[in-house]
Coordinates of C-alpha atoms in Angstrom, one line a residue:
M9 CA -49.0 18.2 125.5
E10 CA -47.6 16.1 128.3
I11 CA -50.0 15.0 131.5
G12 CA -49.5 15.1 135.0
M13 CA -46.1 17.2 135.1
N14 CA -44.4 16.7 138.3
I15 CA -43.0 20.3 139.2
L16 CA -40.6 21.5 141.4
L17 CA -40.5 25.3 142.3
I18 CA -37.7 26.3 143.6
N19 CA -37.9 30.1 145.3
G20 CA -34.5 31.7 145.8
S21 CA -36.0 35.1 147.6
P22 CA -35.0 36.1 150.6
K23 CA -38.3 36.8 151.3
G24 CA -39.8 33.7 151.1
D25 CA -43.9 33.6 150.1
R26 CA -43.6 37.3 150.7
S27 CA -41.6 37.6 147.5
N28 CA -42.5 39.9 144.7
T29 CA -41.3 37.4 141.9
L30 CA -43.1 34.5 143.8
K31 CA -46.4 36.0 142.7
L32 CA -45.7 35.5 138.9
S33 CA -44.4 32.0 139.0
K34 CA -47.9 31.4 141.5
A35 CA -49.7 32.7 138.1
F36 CA -47.7 30.9 135.9
L37 CA -48.9 27.8 137.8
E38 CA -51.9 28.6 138.2
G39 CA -51.7 28.8 134.1
I40 CA -50.5 25.1 133.7
L41 CA -53.4 23.9 136.4
E42 CA -55.8 25.1 134.3
I43 CA -54.6 23.1 131.3
D44 CA -52.6 20.3 132.9
K45 CA -55.1 19.7 136.4
D46 CA -52.6 16.1 137.1
A47 CA -49.9 18.5 137.5
E48 CA -48.3 17.8 141.0
I49 CA -46.0 20.6 142.3
R50 CA -43.5 21.0 145.1
Q51 CA -42.4 24.4 146.4
M52 CA -38.8 24.8 148.1
N53 CA -38.3 28.2 149.5
L54 CA -35.0 28.2 149.8
S55 CA -35.4 31.1 153.2
E56 CA -36.9 28.3 155.4
K57 CA -33.7 25.7 154.2
K58 CA -30.7 25.4 156.0
I59 CA -28.4 24.9 153.1
A60 CA -24.2 25.6 153.6
S61 CA -22.0 27.1 151.2
C62 CA -19.9 24.5 148.9
R63 CA -16.8 23.6 150.6
G64 CA -15.0 23.0 147.3
C65 CA -13.5 19.7 148.7
F66 CA -15.1 17.4 146.1
A67 CA -15.4 14.6 148.3
C68 CA -18.8 13.9 146.6
W69 CA -16.5 13.2 143.5
N70 CA -14.2 10.7 145.0
K71 CA -14.5 9.9 148.6
T72 CA -18.2 9.6 149.0
P73 CA -19.2 9.8 145.2
G74 CA -22.7 11.3 144.2
K75 CA -22.9 12.6 147.6
C76 CA -22.0 15.5 149.7
V77 CA -20.0 15.5 153.4
M78 CA -22.4 18.3 155.1
T79 CA -26.2 16.5 156.1
D80 CA -27.9 19.4 155.3
D81 CA -31.5 20.5 153.5
M82 CA -29.6 20.1 150.4
Q83 CA -30.4 16.2 149.6
E84 CA -33.8 17.6 150.0
G85 CA -33.2 19.7 146.6
I86 CA -31.3 17.3 144.5
E87 CA -34.1 14.3 145.0
G88 CA -36.7 17.4 144.0
E89 CA -34.6 17.8 140.5
L90 CA -34.5 14.5 139.4
W91 CA -38.2 14.1 140.6
A92 CA -39.4 17.0 138.3
D93 CA -40.0 17.6 135.1
L94 CA -39.8 21.2 134.6
M95 CA -37.9 22.6 137.3
I96 CA -39.0 26.6 138.3
W97 CA -36.4 29.1 139.2
S98 CA -38.0 31.7 140.8
F99 CA -35.8 34.6 142.5
P100 CA -35.5 38.6 142.5
L101 CA -32.5 40.1 140.9
Y102 CA -30.1 41.1 143.3
Y103 CA -26.5 43.0 142.1
F104 CA -27.1 41.8 138.4
S105 CA -27.3 38.0 139.8
V106 CA -28.9 35.2 141.7
P107 CA -29.7 36.0 145.6
G108 CA -27.1 34.2 147.5
L109 CA -29.2 31.8 148.9
L110 CA -30.0 30.6 145.5
K111 CA -26.4 30.7 144.1
N112 CA -25.1 28.5 147.6
F113 CA -28.0 25.3 146.1
I114 CA -26.6 25.8 142.2
D115 CA -23.1 25.3 143.9
R116 CA -24.4 22.7 146.3
Q117 CA -25.4 20.6 143.0
L118 CA -21.9 19.5 142.5
P119 CA -22.6 15.8 143.3
M120 CA -25.2 15.5 140.4
N121 CA -22.2 15.3 138.4
L122 CA -19.4 13.0 137.7
P123 CA -15.8 14.5 137.4
F124 CA -14.5 13.8 133.9
M125 CA -14.1 16.6 131.8
E126 CA -16.0 16.5 128.4
E127 CA -17.4 18.5 125.5
Q128 CA -21.4 18.8 125.4
E129 CA -23.7 19.5 122.7
G130 CA -24.7 23.4 122.8
Q131 CA -22.4 23.5 125.7
T132 CA -21.0 27.3 127.0
G133 CA -17.8 27.5 127.9
S134 CA -14.5 25.4 127.5
G135 CA -15.5 22.3 129.0
G136 CA -18.4 20.3 131.4
H137 CA -18.7 17.3 133.4
P138 CA -21.2 15.0 132.6
S139 CA -24.4 14.5 134.6
R140 CA -24.2 11.5 137.4
Y141 CA -27.6 11.1 136.4
D142 CA -30.1 11.2 133.2
M143 CA -31.4 14.5 132.9
S144 CA -32.3 14.0 129.4
G145 CA -36.1 15.4 128.7
K146 CA -35.9 18.3 132.1
R147 CA -36.9 21.3 131.5
H148 CA -36.2 24.9 133.0
L149 CA -38.0 27.9 133.5
L150 CA -36.4 31.2 135.0
I151 CA -38.7 33.8 136.7
S152 CA -37.2 36.8 138.2
T153 CA -38.0 40.4 138.6
C154 CA -36.1 43.2 139.5
G155 CA -36.2 47.0 140.4
F156 CA -35.0 48.3 137.5
Y157 CA -37.7 50.2 135.4
T158 CA -36.9 47.4 132.3
A159 CA -35.2 44.2 132.9
K160 CA -33.1 44.7 129.2
N161 CA -29.8 44.4 129.9
N162 CA -29.9 43.7 133.3
Y163 CA -29.7 39.8 133.3
D164 CA -27.1 39.2 131.4
S165 CA -24.9 37.6 134.6
V166 CA -28.0 35.3 134.9
T167 CA -28.1 34.3 131.5
K168 CA -24.3 33.8 131.4
L169 CA -24.9 31.8 134.3
F170 CA -27.9 29.7 133.4
D171 CA -26.1 29.1 130.2
H172 CA -23.7 27.0 132.1
V173 CA -25.9 25.1 134.0
C174 CA -28.7 24.3 131.9
G175 CA -27.3 24.7 128.4
A176 CA -27.5 27.7 125.9
G177 CA -31.4 27.7 124.4
Q178 CA -32.2 25.2 126.9
Y179 CA -34.3 27.4 129.1
E180 CA -37.0 29.6 128.8
S181 CA -37.3 32.9 131.0
I182 CA -39.3 35.5 132.2
F183 CA -37.5 38.5 133.4
C184 CA -39.5 41.6 134.8
G185 CA -38.9 45.3 135.6
Q186 CA -40.6 47.0 138.2
G187 CA -40.6 43.9 140.1
E188 CA -41.5 46.2 143.5
L189 CA -44.9 47.5 142.1
F190 CA -46.4 43.8 142.6
R191 CA -46.4 44.5 146.2
V192 CA -48.6 47.7 145.9
P193 CA -52.1 47.5 146.7
E194 CA -52.6 51.0 145.5
L195 CA -51.6 49.6 141.4
K196 CA -53.5 45.8 141.6
A197 CA -55.5 46.6 138.8
R198 CA -52.3 47.2 136.6
T199 CA -50.1 44.0 138.3
D200 CA -52.8 41.9 138.1
E201 CA -53.2 42.6 134.1
Y202 CA -49.5 41.6 133.9
L203 CA -50.2 39.0 136.4
E204 CA -52.7 37.3 134.0
C205 CA -50.4 37.5 130.9
V206 CA -47.7 35.2 133.0
R207 CA -51.3 32.9 133.9
Q208 CA -51.8 32.8 129.6
A209 CA -48.0 32.1 129.5
G210 CA -48.7 29.2 131.7
R211 CA -51.6 28.1 129.9
E212 CA -49.0 27.7 126.6
Y213 CA -46.4 26.4 128.3
A214 CA -48.9 23.3 129.0
Q215 CA -50.0 23.0 126.2
K216 CA -46.9 23.4 123.8
Q217 CA -43.7 23.0 126.5
A218 CA -42.9 26.7 125.3
I219 CA -43.7 30.4 125.2
S220 CA -45.2 31.6 122.1
E221 CA -43.0 34.7 120.9
G222 CA -46.2 36.7 120.6
M223 CA -47.0 36.1 124.6
K224 CA -42.7 37.0 125.6
E225 CA -43.4 40.2 123.6
K226 CA -46.3 41.0 126.0
L227 CA -44.5 39.8 129.0
R228 CA -41.4 42.7 128.4
E229 CA -44.3 45.4 128.2
L230 CA -43.0 48.1 130.6
L231 CA -46.0 48.4 133.5
Y232 CA -45.3 51.7 133.7
P233 CA -43.3 54.2 131.4
R234 CA -39.6 54.7 132.5
D235 CA -40.5 58.5 134.1
V236 CA -43.9 57.0 135.6
F237 CA -42.1 54.4 137.6
E238 CA -39.4 56.2 138.3
K239 CA -41.3 59.1 140.0
M240 CA -43.0 56.7 141.8
A241 CA -40.1 54.3 143.1
D242 CA -38.3 57.6 144.6
A243 CA -41.5 58.5 146.0
S244 CA -41.8 55.1 147.7
W245 CA -38.9 55.5 149.4
G246 CA -40.9 58.3 152.0
V247 CA -37.7 60.3 152.3
E248 CA -37.6 63.8 151.4
K249 CA -35.3 64.2 148.1
K250 CA -33.2 67.4 149.5
S251 CA -32.5 66.8 153.2
G252 CA -33.2 63.1 152.9
E253 CA -35.6 63.3 156.7
K254 CA -38.4 60.9 156.6
E255 CA -41.6 62.9 155.1
D256 CA -45.2 62.7 156.0
P257 CA -46.6 58.8 154.3
V258 CA -49.2 61.2 153.1
L259 CA -47.7 63.1 151.1
T260 CA -45.3 59.9 150.0
F261 CA -48.6 58.5 148.6
T262 CA -49.9 62.1 146.9
R263 CA -46.3 61.9 145.3
Q264 CA -47.1 58.6 143.8
M265 CA -50.0 59.3 143.2
A266 CA -49.3 62.6 141.1
A267 CA -46.4 60.0 139.0
L268 CA -49.5 58.6 137.8
Y269 CA -50.5 61.5 135.7
N270 CA -50.7 60.4 132.3
K271 CA -49.0 64.1 130.4
D272 CA -50.8 62.8 126.9
S273 CA -53.8 63.4 128.4
F274 CA -52.9 67.4 128.4
D275 CA -56.1 69.0 126.7
Q276 CA -54.2 72.7 126.7
K277 CA -55.8 72.9 130.1
E278 CA -53.7 73.2 133.1
R279 CA -55.3 71.7 136.0
V280 CA -54.5 72.0 140.0
L281 CA -56.2 69.5 142.0
E282 CA -56.0 69.8 145.8
I283 CA -56.3 67.1 147.7
R284 CA -57.5 67.6 151.4
Y285 CA -57.8 64.6 154.4
T286 CA -60.5 65.8 156.0
D287 CA -59.6 63.8 159.3
L288 CA -56.2 64.4 159.3
G289 CA -56.3 67.9 158.9
K290 CA -53.6 67.4 155.7
A291 CA -53.9 69.4 152.0
W292 CA -51.7 69.2 148.8
Q293 CA -51.8 70.3 145.3
I294 CA -51.1 68.7 142.5
V295 CA -50.6 70.6 139.3
L296 CA -51.5 69.0 135.9
G297 CA -49.5 70.1 132.8
K298 CA -48.4 69.8 130.1
D299 CA -44.8 68.5 131.1
G300 CA -46.2 66.6 133.6
S301 CA -47.6 66.7 137.6
T302 CA -45.9 68.5 140.0
V303 CA -47.2 68.1 144.2
L304 CA -47.5 71.7 146.2
D305 CA -48.5 72.5 149.6
A306 CA -51.9 73.7 149.6
G307 CA -53.0 77.1 148.9
S308 CA -50.1 77.4 146.7
R309 CA -51.8 78.0 143.4
E310 CA -56.1 78.4 143.0
A311 CA -57.6 75.0 143.0
T312 CA -59.3 74.2 139.9
T313 CA -60.6 71.1 141.4
V314 CA -60.9 70.3 145.2
I315 CA -61.2 67.0 146.5
E316 CA -62.6 66.6 150.5
T317 CA -61.9 63.0 151.5
P318 CA -61.2 61.0 154.2
W319 CA -57.7 59.7 154.2
D320 CA -58.8 55.6 154.8
V321 CA -61.3 56.5 152.4
W322 CA -59.2 57.5 149.8
Q323 CA -56.5 54.9 150.5
S324 CA -59.5 52.0 149.6
I325 CA -60.1 53.2 146.0
A326 CA -56.7 53.8 145.5
R327 CA -56.0 50.0 146.5
G328 CA -59.6 49.2 144.5
E329 CA -61.3 47.6 147.5
I330 CA -63.8 49.8 146.9
R331 CA -64.8 52.4 143.2
G332 CA -64.5 55.9 143.3
D333 CA -67.9 56.7 141.5
A334 CA -69.4 54.7 144.1
A335 CA -68.1 56.1 147.2
L336 CA -68.9 59.6 145.5
A337 CA -72.5 58.4 145.3
K338 CA -72.9 57.5 148.7
G339 CA -71.2 60.7 149.9
M340 CA -67.9 59.4 151.4
Y341 CA -66.1 62.1 149.9
R342 CA -66.9 65.8 148.2
V343 CA -65.8 66.9 145.0
T344 CA -66.1 71.2 143.7
G345 CA -64.9 72.9 140.7
D346 CA -64.4 71.5 137.8
F347 CA -65.8 68.0 137.6
S348 CA -64.3 66.9 134.4
L349 CA -61.0 66.0 135.6
M350 CA -63.1 63.2 137.8
I351 CA -65.1 62.3 134.7
H352 CA -61.8 61.4 132.5
W353 CA -60.2 60.3 136.0
D354 CA -58.3 57.4 134.6
D355 CA -57.7 59.2 131.4
F356 CA -55.6 61.6 133.7
F357 CA -54.0 59.1 136.5
G358 CA -53.7 56.6 133.6
A359 CA -50.1 56.3 132.8
A360 CA -49.9 52.7 132.2
K361 CA -53.1 52.4 130.0
A362 CA -51.9 54.9 127.9
A363 CA -48.6 52.9 127.2
A364 CA -50.5 49.8 126.9
G365 CA -52.7 51.3 124.2
K366 CA -49.4 52.9 122.5
E367 CA -48.5 49.2 122.3
K368 CA -51.6 47.1 121.6
S369 CA -52.6 50.1 118.8
G370 CA -52.7 48.8 114.9
K371 CA -55.4 46.9 113.0
N372 CA -57.5 43.9 113.7
S373 CA -57.2 40.5 111.3
D374 CA -59.9 41.9 108.9
G375 CA -58.5 45.5 108.8
R376 CA -60.2 48.1 110.6
T377 CA -58.3 49.3 113.5
A378 CA -58.9 48.4 117.1
E379 CA -61.8 48.8 119.0
K380 CA -63.1 52.7 118.4
E381 CA -64.0 51.8 114.9
K382 CA -66.2 49.3 116.4
Q383 CA -67.9 51.5 118.9
P384 CA -72.2 52.3 118.0
Q385 CA -73.4 55.5 116.7
M386 CA -76.8 56.4 117.8
I387 CA -76.8 58.3 114.4
F388 CA -77.5 54.8 112.9
M389 CA -80.7 54.4 115.2
L390 CA -81.4 57.5 114.6
A391 CA -81.2 57.4 111.0
A392 CA -83.9 55.1 110.7
W393 CA -86.6 57.0 112.8
I394 CA -85.8 60.6 111.3
T395 CA -86.0 58.8 107.9
F396 CA -89.4 57.4 109.0
W397 CA -91.0 60.6 110.2
V398 CA -90.0 62.5 107.2
A399 CA -90.0 60.6 103.9
V400 CA -94.0 58.5 105.1
P401 CA -95.5 62.3 105.4
V402 CA -94.2 64.2 102.3
G403 CA -94.0 61.0 100.1
G404 CA -96.6 58.9 101.1
N405 CA -95.9 54.8 99.8
V406 CA -93.1 56.2 98.2
G407 CA -92.0 57.9 101.5
A408 CA -92.7 54.1 103.2
I409 CA -90.7 52.3 100.7
V410 CA -87.5 54.5 100.9
T411 CA -87.7 54.2 104.2
M412 CA -87.2 50.4 104.2
A413 CA -84.9 50.7 101.9
I414 CA -82.8 52.9 104.5
C415 CA -83.6 50.1 107.4
A416 CA -82.0 47.6 105.1
C417 CA -79.1 49.2 104.0
L418 CA -78.2 51.2 107.8
P419 CA -76.8 47.6 108.9
L420 CA -75.0 47.7 106.2
A421 CA -73.7 51.0 106.6
A422 CA -72.4 50.3 109.8
W423 CA -70.3 46.9 108.8
N424 CA -67.5 48.8 111.0
R425 CA -69.3 48.9 114.6
K426 CA -71.1 47.5 116.8
L427 CA -75.1 47.6 116.7
T428 CA -76.6 47.7 120.1
V429 CA -80.3 46.0 120.8
Y430 CA -81.8 49.1 120.1
D431 CA -80.3 49.9 116.9
R432 CA -82.1 46.4 115.5
L433 CA -85.1 46.8 117.2
S434 CA -85.5 50.6 116.3
F435 CA -84.6 48.7 112.4
G436 CA -87.2 46.4 112.4
I437 CA -89.9 48.5 114.2
V438 CA -89.4 51.0 111.6
A439 CA -89.5 48.7 108.8
L440 CA -93.2 47.2 110.2
L441 CA -94.0 50.8 110.4
S442 CA -93.2 51.2 107.0
V443 CA -95.4 48.4 106.1
L444 CA -98.7 49.8 108.1
A445 CA -97.8 53.2 106.1
L446 CA -98.1 51.3 102.7
Q447 CA -102.3 50.2 103.6
K448 CA -104.7 52.2 103.1
G449 CA -105.7 55.0 104.9
C450 CA -102.7 54.4 107.9
V451 CA -100.2 56.9 107.6
N452 CA -101.3 58.7 110.3
I453 CA -101.7 55.7 112.2
A454 CA -98.3 54.9 111.9
L455 CA -97.0 58.0 112.2
L456 CA -98.8 58.1 116.2
A457 CA -97.3 54.1 116.4
G458 CA -94.0 56.0 115.6
Y459 CA -94.1 58.2 118.3
L460 CA -95.6 56.1 121.2
G461 CA -93.1 53.0 120.0
F462 CA -90.2 55.4 120.4
G463 CA -91.4 56.9 123.5
L464 CA -91.5 53.4 125.1
M465 CA -88.9 51.9 123.7
W466 CA -86.7 54.9 125.5
L467 CA -88.9 54.2 128.9
L468 CA -88.8 50.1 128.7
S469 CA -84.9 50.7 128.5
C470 CA -85.2 52.6 132.3
L471 CA -85.9 48.9 133.3
T472 CA -82.7 47.4 131.9
K473 CA -78.9 46.9 132.7
E474 CA -78.3 49.8 130.1
P475 CA -80.8 52.4 129.1
L476 CA -80.6 53.4 125.5
C477 CA -78.6 56.3 125.9
A478 CA -75.9 54.3 128.2
A479 CA -75.3 51.9 125.6
Y480 CA -73.7 54.5 123.7
V481 CA -72.5 57.2 125.4
K482 CA -71.2 54.7 127.8
Y483 CA -67.6 54.6 125.6
N484 CA -66.9 58.4 126.4
Y485 CA -66.5 56.7 130.3
H486 CA -64.5 53.3 129.4
G487 CA -67.3 51.0 128.0
D488 CA -68.5 48.5 130.2
D489 CA -66.9 49.8 133.3
A490 CA -69.2 52.7 133.3
L491 CA -72.5 50.6 133.7
E492 CA -70.6 49.8 137.3
N493 CA -70.6 53.7 138.3
P494 CA -74.2 54.3 140.2
I495 CA -74.0 58.1 138.7
F496 CA -73.1 57.3 135.1
M497 CA -76.0 55.2 135.5
K498 CA -78.7 57.2 137.6
A499 CA -78.0 60.1 135.0
N500 CA -78.5 58.0 132.3
R501 CA -81.9 56.7 133.2
I502 CA -83.0 59.8 133.9
L503 CA -82.5 61.1 130.8
A504 CA -83.7 57.9 129.2
A505 CA -87.3 58.7 131.0
G506 CA -87.1 62.2 130.3
W507 CA -86.9 60.8 126.2
G508 CA -89.6 58.5 126.8
I509 CA -91.9 60.7 128.2
L510 CA -91.2 63.6 125.5
Y511 CA -92.3 61.0 122.8
I512 CA -95.4 59.7 124.5
L513 CA -96.7 63.3 124.9
I514 CA -95.7 64.1 121.7
A515 CA -97.8 61.1 120.3
I516 CA -100.6 62.3 122.9
W517 CA -100.8 66.0 121.3
S518 CA -100.1 64.9 117.3
A519 CA -103.0 62.6 118.2
F520 CA -104.8 65.8 118.3
L521 CA -103.1 67.8 115.7
L522 CA -103.1 64.9 112.9
P523 CA -106.5 64.8 112.2
A524 CA -107.3 68.6 112.6
G525 CA -104.9 69.0 109.7
H526 CA -102.5 71.4 111.8
T527 CA -99.4 69.2 110.1
T528 CA -96.9 72.0 110.0
L529 CA -98.0 73.3 113.6
M530 CA -97.3 69.8 114.7
Q531 CA -93.8 69.4 113.4
I532 CA -93.1 72.7 114.5
L533 CA -94.0 72.0 118.3
N534 CA -92.3 68.4 117.5
N535 CA -89.1 69.8 116.7
M536 CA -88.8 72.4 119.2
A537 CA -89.5 69.9 122.1
T538 CA -86.8 67.9 120.5
V539 CA -84.0 70.8 120.5
L540 CA -85.1 72.2 123.8
M541 CA -84.9 68.2 125.6
G542 CA -81.5 67.7 123.5
I543 CA -80.0 71.2 125.6
F544 CA -81.3 69.9 128.7
T545 CA -79.6 66.8 127.9
G546 CA -76.2 68.6 127.4
W547 CA -76.6 71.0 130.3
F548 CA -77.7 67.6 133.0
E549 CA -75.1 65.5 131.8
K550 CA -72.8 68.0 133.6
W551 CA -74.8 69.6 136.2
Y552 CA -75.7 66.5 138.0
P553 CA -72.6 64.3 138.0
Q554 CA -71.7 68.0 139.9
R555 CA -74.1 68.3 142.2
V556 CA -74.1 64.5 143.6
A557 CA -70.2 65.3 143.9
A558 CA -70.6 68.3 145.8
G559 CA -72.7 66.3 148.2
K560 CA -76.1 67.9 147.5

C-alpha cells in the first residue's frame, strides 16, 4: 500500500460544489483517507477557473516549448497533474461525453506533450505524442453520474476519449446512472447506501490501487428499477404530462412517492391510500395494484387507508429527518382504516430494497440461504419449557432426564438460526430445574419454580432494550430497526408484562392446587389461561397500533 498519496480531484461539473457526481468523489476520498491518513488532496473546480479554449496554434511545441501562450488557470492544472500520484476526474455525462469545461481542460494539456509522432504501448489510435514529463506511475480514476436509469452503453464516447488520454486499460472508472437522485433529500436512505459502496471502493483502492470485480459489480447495481426511476424522473419536472403546464408541487411529491411502490409486494388486495395534507386543504389518492401505482384526485375511490398529515411533517418523514413511526406515536399525524399498509410500509414503498434483495439473493459461504434462515424462532425456547412441564409430571425422573436431553439437543436443532439470550437462558434454567426435579420430593417445587421463573423472565425482559417477544417478532418488522419504533416497543413491553404476570399467577394458583392433588384442574386452568392470552396477544398486536395511529 502506498502511503501519503498526492491526489488531484478535477471537478469538471459546471455546478461546482453542488455537483451530484462530486458526492461520489468525496465518498471515494473518504474511503481512501480511512486507510491512507497521510494522503494529501487538492480539489480543482473547473467552474471557478478561467481556462480558455485551445487556439490550436502549437506555440507550446515550437515557439514557447512546454508553455502555453495564454496566461490563465490552466498552468495550475498542469502543475497539479505533475504533483499528483492519482488524478480523479469527476464529471457528469453531458450529451454522452464530458462537459465543455472538462473538454477545454483536456485540450489544454497539449504543452505536456512533445510534438513528435510515436507508437505507444497500449495506445488506442494510429500514433501519439510522447510526454514532455515522466508520467509513469501516475494513476487515473473516472467518476461520473448520468441521468439515464443505467450507465451501461452510455459512456462509449467517454471511454474512447480516456483510452486516448490515459491509455486503454490504464484507468479505473465508476459510472453511475440515476445521478439526479443524489440531490433528492427524500431518497437519501437509498443514495447513502450507494455512497457507502463508493466509500468501500475507496478503501480498496487505498490498499490495492485497484477496485475489485465484486465491488465493481455492486457499483453497477441500479439505485431503483428502471420503471420506478423513470416514473420519478418524469414526475420530478413538476409539469403536467398532457398539458405541459406546471403542476402543484405537492402533487409532484405525491407522484414521486407513488413511483416508489414495489408492485412485487401486491398481496392480491388492491389498496387505495388517501393522503390528506391537513394544513393545505389538499388531498390525493394512490392506488396500489398488481400492475403498479396510480395517482387520482381525492374521493375518486373508496379509501382503504387514510393519512391525515401536515405537509411539512410528511416531507420531514420522507427526507428521513424524523422517523415516521416516532412521529405517529407523538400524534404528529393520524392514520385510519387498514393499518397493515403502515406496518409494512417499507415493503410497499421499498422498490429499491426489493431490487437490491433480488441482486443479493443466494447462499452464504456455509451453504445456508441468506438472512431469513438465520432468524431466531420462539418455538425453540418454548420447546424446552413445554417439554419440562409435560414430561416431568408424567415421567418423573425419566421425564426430567428426557427434558435435559432435549435442552442439550435444541441448540443443535437450531444450528442454522440465531439464538437469543432468552433461548440460552431457557435451555440453562430448564436443565437446572430438571436436575432439581430429580431430587427426592422436589418435582412440585421444580414445577412451581418453572412457572415463576418463566414469568419473571418475561417481566424482567420489559426492563431491557429488547423485551422477550420483540426479540423474535422484530424480524417481521425489518429487524433491529423495529427496536427504534416506539409503537412496536410499547406494544411488546405491554405483552411481555402480560405474559409475565400471567405465569406468576399460574405459579400462585398452582401452589395451592398441586399440594391438594388437583393436578388435572391445574392443567386445565393453565392451558385455558395460556390459550386466552394467546388470543389476546393476536388481537392486541393489531388493535394497539391502530388505536395509537388514529390518535386515540
